[in-house]
Short mmCIF file of C-alpha atoms in Angstrom, two decimals:
data_model
loop_
_atom_site.label_atom_id
_atom_site.label_comp_id
_atom_site.label_asym_id
_atom_site.label_seq_id
_atom_site.Cartn_x
_atom_site.Cartn_y
_atom_site.Cartn_z
CA UNK A 231 120.62 -244.54 19.34
CA UNK A 232 120.03 -243.95 23.00
CA UNK A 233 116.99 -242.27 24.45
CA UNK A 234 117.74 -239.79 27.22
CA UNK A 235 115.88 -240.45 30.45
CA UNK A 236 112.90 -238.21 30.94
CA UNK A 237 113.24 -236.06 34.04
CA UNK A 238 110.30 -233.88 34.94
CA UNK A 239 111.03 -230.17 35.39
CA UNK A 240 109.78 -230.39 38.98
CA UNK A 241 112.27 -233.13 39.75
CA UNK A 242 115.09 -231.29 37.98
CA UNK A 243 114.54 -228.10 39.98
CA UNK A 244 114.13 -230.03 43.19
CA UNK A 245 117.42 -231.83 42.63
CA UNK A 246 119.21 -228.57 41.95
CA UNK A 247 117.65 -226.95 45.01
CA UNK A 248 118.59 -229.89 47.22
CA UNK A 249 122.13 -229.73 45.92
CA UNK A 250 122.44 -226.03 46.71
CA UNK A 251 120.72 -226.28 50.07
CA UNK A 252 122.95 -229.12 51.19
CA UNK A 253 126.08 -227.08 50.48
CA UNK A 254 124.76 -224.02 52.29
CA UNK A 255 123.68 -225.88 55.41
CA UNK A 256 127.15 -227.39 55.83
CA UNK A 257 128.83 -224.09 56.81
CA UNK A 258 128.18 -221.99 59.88
CA UNK A 259 125.49 -219.35 60.25
CA UNK A 260 125.71 -215.65 59.55
CA UNK A 261 123.33 -213.40 61.45
CA UNK A 262 122.28 -209.84 60.63
CA UNK A 263 120.34 -207.89 63.25
CA UNK A 264 119.06 -204.35 63.42
CA UNK A 265 120.22 -202.43 66.47
CA UNK A 266 119.82 -198.83 67.62
CA UNK A 267 122.42 -197.29 65.26
CA UNK A 268 122.23 -199.56 62.23
CA UNK A 269 122.75 -203.19 61.29
CA UNK A 270 125.08 -205.66 62.97
CA UNK A 271 126.57 -208.75 61.27
CA UNK A 272 127.98 -211.63 63.26
CA UNK A 273 129.42 -214.91 62.10
CA UNK A 274 131.56 -217.59 63.60
CA UNK A 275 134.55 -217.53 61.28
CA UNK A 276 137.96 -218.62 62.56
CA UNK A 277 139.67 -217.23 59.45
CA UNK A 278 140.89 -213.64 59.71
CA UNK A 279 141.51 -213.42 55.96
CA UNK A 280 138.48 -215.00 54.31
CA UNK A 281 135.67 -212.65 55.21
CA UNK A 282 132.01 -213.52 55.06
CA UNK A 283 130.91 -209.94 55.73
CA UNK A 284 132.21 -207.03 53.67
CA UNK A 285 131.67 -203.50 52.54
CA UNK A 286 130.08 -202.79 49.17
CA UNK A 287 129.49 -199.05 49.31
CA UNK A 288 128.90 -196.12 51.67
CA UNK A 289 125.77 -197.53 53.29
CA UNK A 290 125.66 -201.02 51.82
CA UNK A 291 127.14 -204.22 53.15
CA UNK A 292 127.26 -207.79 51.91
CA UNK A 293 127.29 -211.05 53.84
CA UNK A 294 127.26 -214.57 52.50
CA UNK A 295 127.42 -218.25 53.35
CA UNK A 296 128.21 -221.21 51.17
CA UNK A 297 131.00 -221.72 48.68
CA UNK A 298 133.68 -219.10 49.20
CA UNK A 299 134.80 -218.74 45.57
CA UNK A 300 131.22 -218.26 44.39
CA UNK A 301 130.19 -215.60 46.87
CA UNK A 302 133.56 -213.87 46.56
CA UNK A 303 132.87 -213.49 42.84
CA UNK A 304 129.45 -212.05 43.62
CA UNK A 305 130.95 -209.67 46.17
CA UNK A 306 133.55 -208.35 43.73
CA UNK A 307 130.90 -207.94 41.05
CA UNK A 308 128.82 -205.97 43.55
CA UNK A 309 131.72 -203.68 44.42
CA UNK A 310 132.38 -203.11 40.72
CA UNK A 311 128.73 -202.40 39.99
CA UNK A 312 128.42 -200.00 42.93
CA UNK A 313 131.67 -198.14 42.22
CA UNK A 314 130.89 -197.87 38.53
CA UNK A 315 127.41 -196.51 39.17
CA UNK A 316 128.64 -194.14 41.88
CA UNK A 317 131.35 -192.85 39.54
CA UNK A 318 129.13 -192.49 36.48
CA UNK A 319 126.21 -190.90 38.39
CA UNK A 320 126.55 -189.94 42.03
CA UNK A 321 127.27 -191.68 45.32
CA UNK A 322 123.63 -191.33 46.36
CA UNK A 323 122.45 -193.20 43.28
CA UNK A 324 123.91 -196.50 44.48
CA UNK A 325 121.11 -198.36 46.28
CA UNK A 326 120.85 -201.65 48.08
CA UNK A 327 117.65 -202.44 46.19
CA UNK A 328 119.38 -202.09 42.82
CA UNK A 329 122.21 -204.32 43.95
CA UNK A 330 119.86 -206.95 45.42
CA UNK A 331 117.97 -206.96 42.14
CA UNK A 332 121.14 -207.51 40.11
CA UNK A 333 122.16 -210.38 42.40
CA UNK A 334 118.69 -211.92 42.27
CA UNK A 335 118.59 -211.85 38.48
CA UNK A 336 122.07 -213.32 38.25
CA UNK A 337 121.44 -216.12 40.74
CA UNK A 338 118.05 -216.87 39.22
CA UNK A 339 119.44 -217.20 35.71
CA UNK A 340 122.24 -219.48 36.82
CA UNK A 341 119.85 -221.63 38.85
CA UNK A 342 117.42 -222.25 36.04
CA UNK A 343 119.93 -222.59 33.21
CA UNK A 344 120.66 -226.25 32.59
CA UNK A 345 124.30 -225.78 31.73
CA UNK A 346 125.74 -224.46 34.96
CA UNK A 347 125.60 -225.91 38.42
CA UNK A 348 123.61 -223.64 40.75
CA UNK A 349 125.54 -221.39 43.09
CA UNK A 350 125.68 -222.85 46.59
CA UNK A 351 125.34 -219.49 48.31
CA UNK A 352 122.95 -217.40 50.29
CA UNK A 353 123.44 -213.66 50.59
CA UNK A 354 122.44 -210.69 52.69
CA UNK A 355 122.43 -207.25 51.12
CA UNK A 356 121.90 -204.61 53.79
CA UNK A 357 121.53 -200.88 53.47
CA UNK A 358 121.10 -198.39 56.29
CA UNK A 359 119.06 -195.23 55.98
CA UNK A 360 119.01 -192.07 58.07
CA UNK A 361 116.69 -193.67 60.59
CA UNK A 362 116.07 -197.26 61.67
CA UNK A 363 112.79 -197.24 59.75
CA UNK A 364 114.71 -196.74 56.48
CA UNK A 365 117.07 -199.67 57.06
CA UNK A 366 116.75 -202.46 54.53
CA UNK A 367 117.86 -206.04 54.78
CA UNK A 368 117.46 -208.42 51.86
CA UNK A 369 118.09 -212.12 51.95
CA UNK A 370 118.81 -213.74 48.61
CA UNK A 371 118.75 -217.47 48.12
CA UNK A 372 120.58 -219.68 45.62
CA UNK A 373 117.61 -219.63 43.21
CA UNK A 374 117.37 -215.84 43.05
CA UNK A 375 114.50 -215.34 45.49
CA UNK A 376 114.58 -212.10 47.44
CA UNK A 377 113.17 -211.83 50.94
CA UNK A 378 112.76 -208.50 52.65
CA UNK A 379 113.75 -209.15 56.27
CA UNK A 380 112.92 -207.09 59.33
CA UNK A 381 114.58 -207.08 62.74
CA UNK A 382 116.93 -209.98 62.22
CA UNK A 383 117.82 -212.67 59.72
CA UNK A 384 119.86 -215.85 59.80
CA UNK A 385 121.29 -217.92 56.98
CA UNK A 386 123.51 -220.97 56.66
CA UNK A 387 124.28 -223.70 59.18
CA UNK A 388 121.49 -224.47 61.62
CA UNK A 389 119.63 -221.30 60.64
CA UNK A 390 116.31 -222.37 62.14
CA UNK A 391 117.75 -223.13 65.60
CA UNK A 392 119.62 -219.80 65.71
CA UNK A 393 116.59 -217.98 64.32
CA UNK A 394 114.26 -219.46 66.93
CA UNK A 395 116.63 -218.40 69.71
CA UNK A 396 116.84 -214.85 68.32
CA UNK A 397 113.10 -214.58 67.82
CA UNK A 398 112.54 -214.88 71.56
CA UNK A 399 115.24 -212.45 72.60
CA UNK A 400 115.75 -209.89 69.84
CA UNK A 401 114.69 -206.25 70.30
CA UNK A 402 115.02 -203.75 67.45
CA UNK A 403 116.42 -200.74 69.24
CA UNK A 404 118.95 -202.47 71.49
CA UNK A 405 122.33 -200.75 71.94
CA UNK A 406 125.30 -202.37 70.18
CA UNK A 407 126.64 -204.28 73.22
CA UNK A 408 123.25 -205.85 73.99
CA UNK A 409 122.50 -206.75 70.37
CA UNK A 410 125.97 -208.29 70.06
CA UNK A 411 125.64 -210.33 73.26
CA UNK A 412 122.29 -211.79 72.18
CA UNK A 413 123.52 -212.56 68.66
CA UNK A 414 126.73 -214.23 69.80
CA UNK A 415 124.78 -216.31 72.32
CA UNK A 416 122.38 -217.30 69.53
CA UNK A 417 125.26 -218.49 67.33
CA UNK A 418 126.60 -220.65 70.17
CA UNK A 419 123.17 -222.12 70.89
CA UNK A 420 122.19 -225.59 69.79
CA UNK A 421 119.40 -227.85 70.95
CA UNK A 422 121.77 -229.66 73.28
CA UNK A 423 124.10 -226.97 74.65
CA UNK A 424 125.00 -223.27 74.89
CA UNK A 425 128.59 -222.77 73.80
CA UNK A 426 130.64 -219.61 74.44
CA UNK A 427 132.33 -218.75 71.14
CA UNK A 428 135.89 -217.38 71.57
CA UNK A 429 136.34 -213.76 70.53
CA UNK A 430 139.02 -214.67 67.98
CA UNK A 431 136.59 -216.95 66.14
CA UNK A 432 134.01 -214.20 65.62
CA UNK A 433 133.71 -212.02 62.57
CA UNK A 434 131.74 -208.93 63.48
CA UNK A 435 130.98 -205.84 61.42
CA UNK A 436 128.46 -203.02 61.55
CA UNK A 437 126.81 -200.50 59.30
CA UNK A 438 126.76 -197.66 61.79
CA UNK A 439 124.85 -194.53 60.84
CA UNK A 440 126.51 -192.53 63.65
CA UNK A 441 129.91 -192.70 61.92
CA UNK A 442 130.93 -189.26 60.67
CA UNK A 443 132.59 -190.57 57.48
CA UNK A 444 130.41 -191.23 54.44
CA UNK A 445 131.52 -194.88 54.57
CA UNK A 446 129.42 -196.37 57.36
CA UNK A 447 130.82 -199.90 57.32
CA UNK A 448 133.32 -200.89 59.97
CA UNK A 449 134.73 -204.12 61.30
CA UNK A 450 134.81 -204.66 65.06
CA UNK A 451 138.23 -206.04 66.02
CA UNK A 452 138.75 -208.69 68.73
CA UNK A 453 140.06 -206.15 71.28
CA UNK A 454 136.89 -204.08 70.98
CA UNK A 455 134.75 -207.23 70.97
CA UNK A 456 136.29 -208.29 74.24
CA UNK A 457 135.22 -204.97 75.78
CA UNK A 458 131.71 -205.12 74.33
CA UNK A 459 131.02 -208.71 75.32
CA UNK A 460 132.50 -208.57 78.80
CA UNK A 461 133.03 -211.73 80.83
CA UNK A 462 131.18 -214.72 79.39
CA UNK A 463 132.92 -217.65 81.04
CA UNK A 464 135.21 -220.20 79.40
CA UNK A 465 135.13 -220.12 75.62
CA UNK A 466 135.12 -223.23 73.46
CA UNK A 467 136.10 -223.29 69.79
CA UNK A 468 133.81 -225.19 67.50
CA UNK A 469 135.06 -228.60 66.41
CA UNK A 470 137.09 -228.49 63.22
CA UNK A 471 134.29 -229.33 60.82
CA UNK A 472 133.67 -228.38 57.24
CA UNK A 473 137.19 -228.59 55.83
CA UNK A 474 138.03 -225.79 53.41
CA UNK A 475 139.64 -227.78 50.61
CA UNK A 476 139.92 -227.21 46.91
CA UNK A 477 137.40 -229.19 44.92
CA UNK A 478 138.82 -232.61 44.12
CA UNK A 479 136.52 -234.38 41.74
CA UNK A 480 136.65 -238.09 42.21
CA UNK A 481 139.01 -237.66 45.15
CA UNK A 482 138.53 -239.05 48.60
CA UNK A 483 135.76 -236.59 49.47
CA UNK A 484 132.66 -235.73 47.50
CA UNK A 485 132.05 -232.62 49.64
CA UNK A 486 132.45 -229.36 47.75
CA UNK A 487 134.49 -226.77 49.65
CA UNK A 488 132.36 -224.55 51.82
CA UNK A 489 133.40 -221.52 53.78
CA UNK A 490 133.53 -222.52 57.44
CA UNK B 194 121.14 -200.80 31.59
CA UNK B 195 118.64 -203.06 29.88
CA UNK B 196 119.69 -206.35 31.37
CA UNK B 197 119.30 -206.33 35.13
CA UNK B 198 121.80 -209.18 35.52
CA UNK B 199 125.39 -208.59 36.47
CA UNK B 200 127.41 -208.55 33.23
CA UNK B 201 129.67 -211.57 32.85
CA UNK B 202 132.78 -209.39 32.95
CA UNK B 203 131.86 -208.19 36.45
CA UNK B 204 131.92 -211.77 37.70
CA UNK B 205 135.34 -212.53 36.21
CA UNK B 206 138.16 -212.56 38.70
CA UNK B 207 140.68 -210.02 37.56
CA UNK B 208 141.96 -206.59 38.27
CA UNK B 209 141.48 -204.81 41.57
CA UNK B 210 142.10 -201.48 39.86
CA UNK B 211 138.97 -199.49 39.12
CA UNK B 212 140.52 -197.49 36.29
CA UNK B 213 141.74 -200.68 34.57
CA UNK B 214 138.25 -202.12 34.93
CA UNK B 215 136.73 -198.96 33.45
CA UNK B 216 139.21 -199.05 30.58
CA UNK B 217 137.85 -202.48 29.62
CA UNK B 218 134.16 -202.01 30.39
CA UNK B 219 133.37 -198.32 29.89
CA UNK B 220 136.38 -196.53 28.41
CA UNK B 221 134.27 -193.47 27.65
CA UNK B 222 134.11 -192.77 31.38
CA UNK B 223 137.87 -192.30 31.64
CA UNK B 224 138.97 -188.66 31.57
CA UNK B 225 141.92 -189.18 29.23
CA UNK B 226 140.15 -191.25 26.58
CA UNK B 227 138.26 -188.54 24.76
CA UNK B 228 139.51 -187.17 21.49
CA UNK B 229 139.89 -183.42 21.44
CA UNK B 230 139.11 -182.07 17.99
CA UNK B 231 141.93 -180.06 16.46
CA UNK B 232 141.09 -176.36 16.46
CA UNK B 233 142.33 -173.95 13.83
CA UNK B 234 145.89 -172.87 14.36
CA UNK B 235 146.40 -170.47 17.19
CA UNK B 236 143.40 -171.61 19.22
CA UNK B 237 144.33 -173.37 22.38
CA UNK B 238 141.89 -175.72 24.08
CA UNK B 239 143.28 -174.52 27.40
CA UNK B 240 141.78 -171.08 26.90
CA UNK B 241 138.27 -172.48 26.73
CA UNK B 242 138.11 -174.01 30.16
CA UNK B 243 138.73 -172.70 33.68
CA UNK B 244 142.15 -173.23 35.22
CA UNK B 245 142.94 -173.97 38.79
CA UNK B 246 146.01 -172.30 40.13
CA UNK B 247 148.18 -172.64 43.24
CA UNK B 248 148.50 -175.61 45.61
CA UNK B 249 150.99 -175.75 48.47
CA UNK B 250 151.98 -178.64 50.74
CA UNK B 251 154.40 -178.85 53.64
CA UNK B 252 155.31 -181.49 56.18
CA UNK B 253 155.66 -181.11 59.93
CA UNK B 254 156.73 -183.65 62.54
CA UNK B 255 153.75 -186.00 62.75
CA UNK B 256 151.92 -184.98 59.61
CA UNK B 257 151.50 -183.01 56.44
CA UNK B 258 149.46 -179.96 55.44
CA UNK B 259 148.04 -179.21 52.00
CA UNK B 260 146.36 -175.93 51.06
CA UNK B 261 144.99 -174.37 47.91
CA UNK B 262 143.71 -170.94 46.94
CA UNK B 263 140.13 -170.60 45.75
CA UNK B 264 140.45 -169.01 42.33
CA UNK B 265 139.79 -170.51 38.88
CA UNK B 266 140.65 -168.36 35.88
CA UNK B 267 139.69 -168.42 32.22
CA UNK B 268 142.08 -166.16 30.36
CA UNK B 269 141.71 -162.78 32.05
CA UNK B 270 138.38 -163.70 33.64
CA UNK B 271 137.99 -165.04 37.15
CA UNK B 272 135.81 -168.04 36.40
CA UNK B 273 135.10 -168.93 40.02
CA UNK B 274 136.22 -167.40 43.27
CA UNK B 275 135.38 -170.19 45.68
CA UNK B 276 136.45 -173.30 43.77
CA UNK B 277 137.76 -176.22 45.82
CA UNK B 278 141.02 -177.68 44.60
CA UNK B 279 142.19 -179.74 47.57
CA UNK B 280 140.42 -183.04 48.15
CA UNK B 281 140.84 -185.97 50.49
CA UNK B 282 141.95 -188.96 48.36
CA UNK B 283 141.34 -191.44 51.16
CA UNK B 284 141.62 -191.47 54.92
CA UNK B 285 145.38 -190.78 54.97
CA UNK B 286 146.04 -188.77 51.85
CA UNK B 287 144.96 -185.68 49.96
CA UNK B 288 145.33 -184.48 46.41
CA UNK B 289 145.44 -180.90 45.19
CA UNK B 290 145.03 -179.95 41.55
CA UNK B 291 146.36 -177.31 39.22
CA UNK B 292 145.53 -177.11 35.55
CA UNK B 293 142.33 -177.59 33.57
CA UNK B 294 139.71 -177.67 36.31
CA UNK B 295 137.11 -179.88 34.63
CA UNK B 296 139.49 -182.71 33.83
CA UNK B 297 141.30 -182.33 37.14
CA UNK B 298 138.13 -182.69 39.20
CA UNK B 299 137.14 -185.74 37.17
CA UNK B 300 140.58 -187.22 37.70
CA UNK B 301 140.34 -186.68 41.45
CA UNK B 302 136.99 -188.48 41.50
CA UNK B 303 138.52 -191.36 39.58
CA UNK B 304 141.51 -191.45 41.93
CA UNK B 305 139.30 -191.46 45.02
CA UNK B 306 137.23 -194.31 43.59
CA UNK B 307 140.41 -196.13 42.58
CA UNK B 308 141.77 -196.12 46.15
CA UNK B 309 138.44 -197.07 47.72
CA UNK B 310 137.84 -199.81 45.15
CA UNK B 311 141.23 -201.38 45.82
CA UNK B 312 140.63 -201.23 49.54
CA UNK B 313 137.26 -202.94 49.28
CA UNK B 314 138.36 -205.66 46.88
CA UNK B 315 141.69 -206.47 48.49
CA UNK B 316 140.66 -205.80 52.07
CA UNK B 317 143.74 -203.66 52.65
CA UNK B 318 144.87 -200.17 51.66
CA UNK B 319 147.55 -199.43 49.09
CA UNK B 320 150.96 -198.36 50.35
CA UNK B 321 151.79 -194.66 50.11
CA UNK B 322 154.07 -195.31 47.11
CA UNK B 323 151.38 -197.49 45.55
CA UNK B 324 148.87 -194.65 45.75
CA UNK B 325 151.39 -192.19 44.30
CA UNK B 326 152.07 -194.57 41.40
CA UNK B 327 148.39 -195.08 40.66
CA UNK B 328 147.96 -191.31 40.41
CA UNK B 329 150.96 -191.18 38.06
CA UNK B 330 149.28 -193.77 35.84
CA UNK B 331 146.08 -191.71 35.68
CA UNK B 332 148.03 -188.59 34.65
CA UNK B 333 149.93 -190.56 32.02
CA UNK B 334 146.57 -191.53 30.51
CA UNK B 335 145.83 -187.83 30.06
CA UNK B 336 148.98 -187.04 28.05
CA UNK B 337 147.10 -186.68 24.76
CA UNK B 338 144.87 -184.00 26.25
CA UNK B 339 147.83 -182.33 27.92
CA UNK B 340 149.54 -181.97 24.53
CA UNK B 341 146.52 -179.98 23.38
CA UNK B 342 146.59 -177.64 26.30
CA UNK B 343 144.33 -179.49 28.75
CA UNK B 344 147.03 -180.41 31.23
CA UNK B 345 146.46 -181.50 34.82
CA UNK B 346 149.26 -181.31 37.36
CA UNK B 347 148.36 -182.59 40.81
CA UNK B 348 150.20 -182.50 44.10
CA UNK B 349 149.76 -185.54 46.30
CA UNK B 350 150.44 -185.65 50.03
CA UNK B 351 149.68 -188.09 52.75
CA UNK B 352 150.73 -189.67 55.98
CA UNK B 353 152.73 -192.85 55.44
CA UNK B 354 151.77 -195.19 58.26
CA UNK B 355 154.66 -197.53 57.44
CA UNK B 356 157.30 -194.79 57.56
CA UNK B 357 155.50 -192.74 60.26
CA UNK B 358 155.86 -189.45 58.46
CA UNK B 359 154.12 -187.08 56.08
CA UNK B 360 155.20 -187.38 52.44
CA UNK B 361 154.69 -185.17 49.38
CA UNK B 362 154.74 -186.20 45.70
CA UNK B 363 154.74 -183.92 42.68
CA UNK B 364 154.04 -184.87 39.06
CA UNK B 365 154.62 -183.66 35.56
CA UNK B 366 152.19 -183.96 32.63
CA UNK B 367 153.87 -187.13 31.36
CA UNK B 368 153.11 -188.92 34.61
CA UNK B 369 156.58 -188.48 36.08
CA UNK B 370 156.43 -188.86 39.83
CA UNK B 371 158.87 -187.08 42.13
CA UNK B 372 159.03 -187.24 45.87
CA UNK B 373 159.59 -183.86 47.51
CA UNK B 374 161.14 -183.22 50.88
CA UNK B 375 159.75 -180.71 53.37
CA UNK B 376 157.51 -178.63 51.07
CA UNK B 377 156.40 -178.15 47.51
CA UNK B 378 154.00 -176.13 45.40
CA UNK B 379 152.36 -176.47 41.97
CA UNK B 380 150.39 -174.15 39.72
CA UNK B 381 150.83 -170.69 38.27
CA UNK B 382 151.74 -169.07 41.59
CA UNK B 383 153.99 -171.91 42.68
CA UNK B 384 157.28 -170.05 42.09
CA UNK B 385 156.30 -167.31 44.51
CA UNK B 386 154.81 -169.73 47.01
CA UNK B 387 157.93 -171.87 46.96
CA UNK B 388 160.16 -168.82 47.40
CA UNK B 389 158.06 -167.75 50.34
CA UNK B 390 158.18 -171.18 51.98
CA UNK B 391 161.95 -171.30 51.55
CA UNK B 392 162.21 -168.40 53.94
CA UNK B 393 159.38 -169.33 56.30
CA UNK B 394 159.57 -173.10 56.55
CA UNK B 395 161.35 -174.77 59.44
CA UNK B 396 161.25 -178.51 60.01
CA UNK B 397 160.28 -178.15 63.68
CA UNK B 398 157.02 -176.28 63.03
CA UNK B 399 153.94 -177.61 64.79
CA UNK B 400 150.62 -178.11 63.03
CA UNK B 401 149.38 -174.53 63.50
CA UNK B 402 152.79 -173.13 62.55
CA UNK B 403 152.83 -175.22 59.40
CA UNK B 404 149.30 -174.09 58.45
CA UNK B 405 150.37 -170.46 59.02
CA UNK B 406 153.41 -170.96 56.78
CA UNK B 407 151.34 -172.33 53.88
CA UNK B 408 148.74 -169.56 54.25
CA UNK B 409 151.60 -167.01 54.14
CA UNK B 410 152.94 -168.75 51.02
CA UNK B 411 149.53 -168.58 49.32
CA UNK B 412 149.31 -164.89 50.23
CA UNK B 413 152.69 -164.30 48.59
CA UNK B 414 151.60 -166.27 45.52
CA UNK B 415 148.42 -164.19 45.22
CA UNK B 416 150.49 -161.03 45.74
CA UNK B 417 152.55 -161.60 42.60
CA UNK B 418 150.48 -163.98 40.44
CA UNK B 419 147.26 -162.60 38.96
CA UNK B 420 145.73 -166.06 38.62
CA UNK B 421 146.04 -166.94 42.30
CA UNK B 422 143.31 -165.70 44.61
CA UNK B 423 144.24 -164.03 47.85
CA UNK B 424 142.09 -164.14 50.98
CA UNK B 425 138.74 -162.56 50.10
CA UNK B 426 137.96 -160.42 53.13
CA UNK B 427 134.61 -159.10 52.02
CA UNK B 428 133.20 -162.51 51.12
CA UNK B 429 135.19 -164.32 53.82
CA UNK B 430 136.60 -166.84 51.35
CA UNK B 431 139.84 -168.36 52.63
CA UNK B 432 142.09 -171.19 51.41
CA UNK B 433 141.08 -174.81 51.87
CA UNK B 434 143.48 -176.53 54.25
CA UNK B 435 143.71 -180.28 54.65
CA UNK B 436 145.74 -181.64 57.59
CA UNK B 437 146.77 -185.31 57.65
CA UNK B 438 148.30 -187.02 60.68
CA UNK B 439 148.53 -190.58 61.98
CA UNK B 440 144.90 -190.20 63.12
CA UNK B 441 143.74 -189.61 59.55
CA UNK B 442 143.01 -186.57 57.43
CA UNK B 443 140.61 -183.74 58.08
CA UNK B 444 139.73 -180.47 56.45
CA UNK B 445 140.36 -177.57 58.81
CA UNK B 446 137.07 -175.83 59.64
CA UNK B 447 136.58 -172.52 57.81
CA UNK B 448 136.59 -170.64 61.12
CA UNK B 449 140.04 -172.00 62.02
CA UNK B 450 141.49 -171.06 58.62
CA UNK B 451 139.83 -167.63 58.84
CA UNK B 452 141.47 -167.00 62.22
CA UNK B 453 144.92 -167.85 60.84
CA UNK B 454 144.31 -165.85 57.67
CA UNK B 455 143.17 -162.81 59.71
CA UNK B 456 146.38 -163.04 61.74
CA UNK B 457 148.47 -163.21 58.56
CA UNK B 458 146.63 -160.22 57.09
CA UNK B 459 146.97 -158.09 60.21
CA UNK B 460 150.73 -158.77 60.14
CA UNK B 461 150.82 -157.67 56.49
CA UNK B 462 149.08 -154.42 57.42
CA UNK B 463 152.31 -153.25 59.04
CA UNK B 464 154.65 -155.16 56.76
CA UNK B 465 153.03 -155.90 53.37
CA UNK B 466 155.83 -158.21 52.24
CA UNK B 467 155.31 -160.52 55.18
CA UNK B 468 157.63 -161.67 57.96
CA UNK B 469 161.33 -160.93 57.47
CA UNK B 470 163.81 -163.77 57.67
CA UNK B 471 167.27 -163.12 59.19
CA UNK B 472 169.94 -162.27 56.62
CA UNK B 473 172.52 -164.62 57.96
CA UNK B 474 172.18 -167.17 60.64
CA UNK B 475 171.12 -170.72 60.14
CA UNK B 476 170.83 -171.17 63.89
CA UNK B 477 167.09 -171.58 63.49
CA UNK B 478 167.67 -174.83 61.62
#
C-alpha cells in the first residue's frame, strides 16, 4: 500500500498558478484603452483568422490571451449566454457585469477543482456606456479573479513593461488616432528597443459609441490602420516565437500551444 | 439562473446555429415548440390572434425594396393600425411577415438572433442562400401550429454581395423556399398587389421609382382587400419601406415615405384606379 505524498494546499495552488501564469506570459500582449468615443483593443497578432478580440453583444467585447482553444470556448459560451439572454429578455438586459461574473465563476471553479488543469487564459470583458464615465473594463485572470480597470489595461506577454510605458503616456479622452499611436508604440516597446510593428501584424478593434447601429463593435482593417497611424518609419515583424502547435504530450516540446 | 457559472453545454464546441442551440438548451423558447390545445370543432386558433396582412418586395438595379402596410386584423376588427411588419434581418437583408402576428414577430426575433449569432461565432456572414434556408428551417418548425391555423408566411429580401443584385425569396407554410424574380407579394392583399405590380413594374426603375411602385401596389391591395390598411391620412400612418443596396439596408424615414404616398394619393384623386398602363406596346421593356 502506497502513501500519497502530502502536498499542502498553498503549494498546490501555487503550482497551479505558476503553471497558468507561465502559459499566459509566453504569448504577446493585448491592450485595452479608453479613448474619447469608447474602448480600443490592440494586439500584435499576425494571424488574420485566429482573433484575440471579438464581439460578444451590442456594447460588449471580449479579448483574451493564452491558449487559443480555451479562450475560444469561453468566447463562444459568452456569445451563447448573451444571445440567449437577449432573446429571452431584451437586448438591454445583457450586461458586461453579468458576463464577467459568469466567466469568473467558471474560471474559479476550474482553477480550484483538482481534476482539471487550470485554464491558461486571461480575459478582458469590456462594455461601453452612453458616456465615457459609464464604460466598464474587467480583467479576469486564470483563477477567476475580477479586476475593475480604468483608463487602460494590459495582459499577456511582457504586460508590466507595456503597462509602464502606457502609464506615462495614456490620456483618457484622446481621439482614436492618438490613442492608437500610443498603444501601438507601447506594444513595440521593450526595455532594450522600440520596434515599429507592421500594420498587417496588428489586430485592432473598437467599441465605438458613435456608431449609429446598435452593434458598436467594429474591427479596424489594415487600410484604415495605415491612415490612422501615418508614417512611422520602417516596420519590423516580431521574431517567429511561440509556435502555435497542437499539444503533443511527450513529444519534442513540452510547451503547450499558446496563441501568438 | 441559480448557478452563476456557465453551463457545461455552453462550453461545448458545437453548433453555430442559435436555433439549434435553443432546441437543445431551452426548447420552450422556440416559437414552434408549443402545443396548441385542440379547441372544440369549428373554433379556429387563427381567429383568436391578430393577423398581419400584405407585404410587397421588388428589385431594382443595385438593390431591393420591401414594404408592408400597417394593419393587423382579428376577424372583422382592426387589431392595430400602426403595426410594423417589415424588419431588418441583418445589415443586408430584410424580412416581412404575413400571418399570425404574435408568432411571426417572435420568429423574426429568432431569425435576427440566428444571423447575428452565426456571424459572431463564425466571424463571417451567411451567404444569401444560407440565410434564406435558415428562415425556411424556422418556418418548417412551425408546421404544427400552421396546421391549427397559426400560420406564418414571410417574405425575405436582401442584397446578395456575391451576385451583386437584390434577391427575393418567398415561402410556404411547410418551409418551401422559392426564389422570385423582379417582384413578389404575400398576405391577404397579395393578389391585388401582385396584379398592380405586373402593370407598374419595370426592371429599369431607380430606387425612388421602385418605392413608388410598391406604395402604389399597397394602395391597390388596400383598395380591394379589407384586411390591408391603406395610407391613413388623418393619422399620417404610411407603409414601412426598407431599402437594401450594396451599402447596406435602411428604413426609409417616415417623411420620405409620406412624400411618396402623398404623391400617389394626389394622382388617385383624378384617377382612383391609379396610373394606366398602355394596352399594347412592350416597348417600355
